């Protein structure tokens, strides 16, 4: 064999194949997907009615966010019973029906595994706060400063708390429990106490519930804040000024690899399933340890691109993001997991502003969304489409503070309104309107009918007023719509191994308007050129990229004339994908 071609030949013959690398995933937030009963809340039979829709779109994998029994303090991320379905959403029979309907169409189903915390209404917590054996140490309990408490100090005074950690939803991460007379740790809401992963009995119970679902034929898990499980020994104070005080003591904590290794050994290795770890605060070097060849998980959701518009002032301080930084971030992750590990790609989800309002341009809603769709599906990694993204749903013009419902948003607004420099909602309205998780959670817009065809009743969260224009029915009827473009780009990925497994090489790193890259798998090459602006920049193929013929695989505008991609002008938010031969 010609030695110069041996490396290329090796990479063509043997990409490290897996069904989930070739899949396109779709995230469903059940509460807002489709209401089959008219009570204003989406449900499992509603999702069943839309399985054909998902099949038509072409997705291969569904991630269902929590549908378990829950008091809904955090809309299901506060689980009361891991083995039952919230009655509002249906029955276990409905869930089984959904699973079967998906499987009949070769669509896999992954469930949300939320085991950093439970609801405070979970039986384990009810028993733990009463110190009922063996649940006494199922959560992270601490006495706090007994002396000062004894002196009539308010237990809500942060000075009396076991340490200075903050909750990701704002405010202290400790709540004093009157029943037990101690504080418990909650990295999220007070109704979401953190489990004590040091306790082997807790870990055993979690592995049991995982097996329970895996034995019911689920195809894997998306794992909620899974890199938060291990808290530093002694729970030391955190550095103030970090985004969340204390986070250096629970993000990738000291025993995390021990726990996830054990979970893999005891549970995951027994099943052919896929796992996606949601991991706020991780760098690509950390990711390799979690999802590399010897790591316990398959893919990772990181947050670096979700912080590109973060200002200095914490979670609700936004600034404009910058294309150079976006390219740098994606490129670092593409390269960092090139040899080992796999990216889970996303531009929005149920916690984030809508993709088109954030990384696109509402004035060019469809063009910019098709450009972003092209981006998402031509990177190396598994794309996750969030419900409504495929019709270009946007952020919501919330009129007043009373329109918000999400706990994280409400806590922030409460804290801000207590401050002297904030007089009323108008002072913080812009940031809240941009950043609130409610943007992502308004009902799916199915049609121009009342309430976007989501419900015949009163929806639990008002629909975005743009539904007469932005909805599935209209999009499906128009062959030039964003929805049909999603189908095409999903097909393109399915038909081209180079887009799944190919190497990624950034072109024109310093171009302030264009994001261009090559994907290469042996002899196959794809060139992707994306205009991230409303201007009309010119693209020039860098020297040294030789080819005989080029074939335009996909574009979000009509492209006329000779299609050689050596030099061309782009229109606002234009995207092109060429095969180079
Ligand atoms: O939502 C966020 C930013 O607006 C994140 O900080 C989010 O809290 C973080 O990504 C963790 O999210 C996950 O766990 C939370 C839950 O509220 C989110 O919905 C979930 O995706 C606690 O379970």
PDB file of C-alpha atoms and ligand atoms in Angstrom, residues 74 77 114 117 168-169 188 192 222 224-225 278 280 303 350-352 408 437 441, ligand 1:
ATOM      1  CA  UNK A  74     -39.147  22.755  38.818  1.00  0.00           C
ATOM      2  CA  UNK A  77     -36.884  18.042  37.726  1.00  0.00           C
ATOM      3  CA  UNK A 114     -32.361  13.242  37.588  1.00  0.00           C
ATOM      4  CA  UNK A 117     -31.485  15.565  43.810  1.00  0.00           C
ATOM      5  CA  UNK A 168     -27.856  27.712  40.892  1.00  0.00           C
ATOM      6  CA  UNK A 169     -31.282  29.301  41.134  1.00  0.00           C
ATOM      7  CA  UNK A 188     -31.169  24.019  42.984  1.00  0.00           C
ATOM      8  CA  UNK A 192     -34.845  19.821  45.388  1.00  0.00           C
ATOM      9  CA  UNK A 222     -29.914  12.001  29.440  1.00  0.00           C
ATOM     10  CA  UNK A 224     -29.227  15.800  34.608  1.00  0.00           C
ATOM     11  CA  UNK A 225     -26.272  17.792  36.060  1.00  0.00           C
ATOM     12  CA  UNK A 278     -25.482  17.191  31.058  1.00  0.00           C
ATOM     13  CA  UNK A 280     -22.435  22.526  33.330  1.00  0.00           C
ATOM     14  CA  UNK A 303     -22.226  24.863  28.234  1.00  0.00           C
ATOM     15  CA  UNK A 350     -35.814  23.704  27.539  1.00  0.00           C
ATOM     16  CA  UNK A 351     -33.493  25.870  29.712  1.00  0.00           C
ATOM     17  CA  UNK A 352     -32.200  28.290  27.100  1.00  0.00           C
ATOM     18  CA  UNK A 408     -35.348  30.254  38.257  1.00  0.00           C
ATOM     19  CA  UNK A 437     -36.397  29.593  30.544  1.00  0.00           C
ATOM     20  CA  UNK A 441     -41.353  26.358  27.293  1.00  0.00           C
TER      21      UNK A 441
HETATM   22  O1  LIG B   1     -31.237  26.656  33.383  1.00  0.00           O
HETATM   23  C1  LIG B   1     -30.093  27.035  33.459  1.00  0.00           C
HETATM   24  C2  LIG B   1     -29.756  28.357  32.963  1.00  0.00           C
HETATM   25  O2  LIG B   1     -30.904  29.091  32.726  1.00  0.00           O
HETATM   26  C3  LIG B   1     -29.048  26.170  33.961  1.00  0.00           C
HETATM   27  O3  LIG B   1     -28.279  26.749  34.914  1.00  0.00           O
HETATM   28  C4  LIG B   1     -29.662  24.877  34.466  1.00  0.00           C
HETATM   29  O4  LIG B   1     -30.135  25.040  35.738  1.00  0.00           O
HETATM   30  C5  LIG B   1     -28.616  23.815  34.429  1.00  0.00           C
HETATM   31  O5  LIG B   1     -28.331  23.684  33.095  1.00  0.00           O
HETATM   32  C6  LIG B   1     -29.125  22.484  34.947  1.00  0.00           C
HETATM   33  O6  LIG B   1     -30.284  22.114  34.267  1.00  0.00           O
HETATM   34  C7  LIG B   1     -30.904  20.922  34.562  1.00  0.00           C
HETATM   35  O7  LIG B   1     -31.089  20.707  35.939  1.00  0.00           O
HETATM   36  C8  LIG B   1     -31.985  21.611  36.616  1.00  0.00           C
HETATM   37  C9  LIG B   1     -33.298  21.807  35.869  1.00  0.00           C
HETATM   38  O8  LIG B   1     -33.967  22.901  36.415  1.00  0.00           O
HETATM   39  C10 LIG B   1     -33.084  22.026  34.389  1.00  0.00           C
HETATM   40  O9  LIG B   1     -34.324  22.134  33.734  1.00  0.00           O
HETATM   41  C11 LIG B   1     -32.268  20.885  33.902  1.00  0.00           C
HETATM   42  O10 LIG B   1     -32.099  20.883  32.501  1.00  0.00           O
HETATM   43  C12 LIG B   1     -32.224  21.015  37.966  1.00  0.00           C
HETATM   44  O11 LIG B   1     -32.677  19.694  37.844  1.00  0.00           O
END
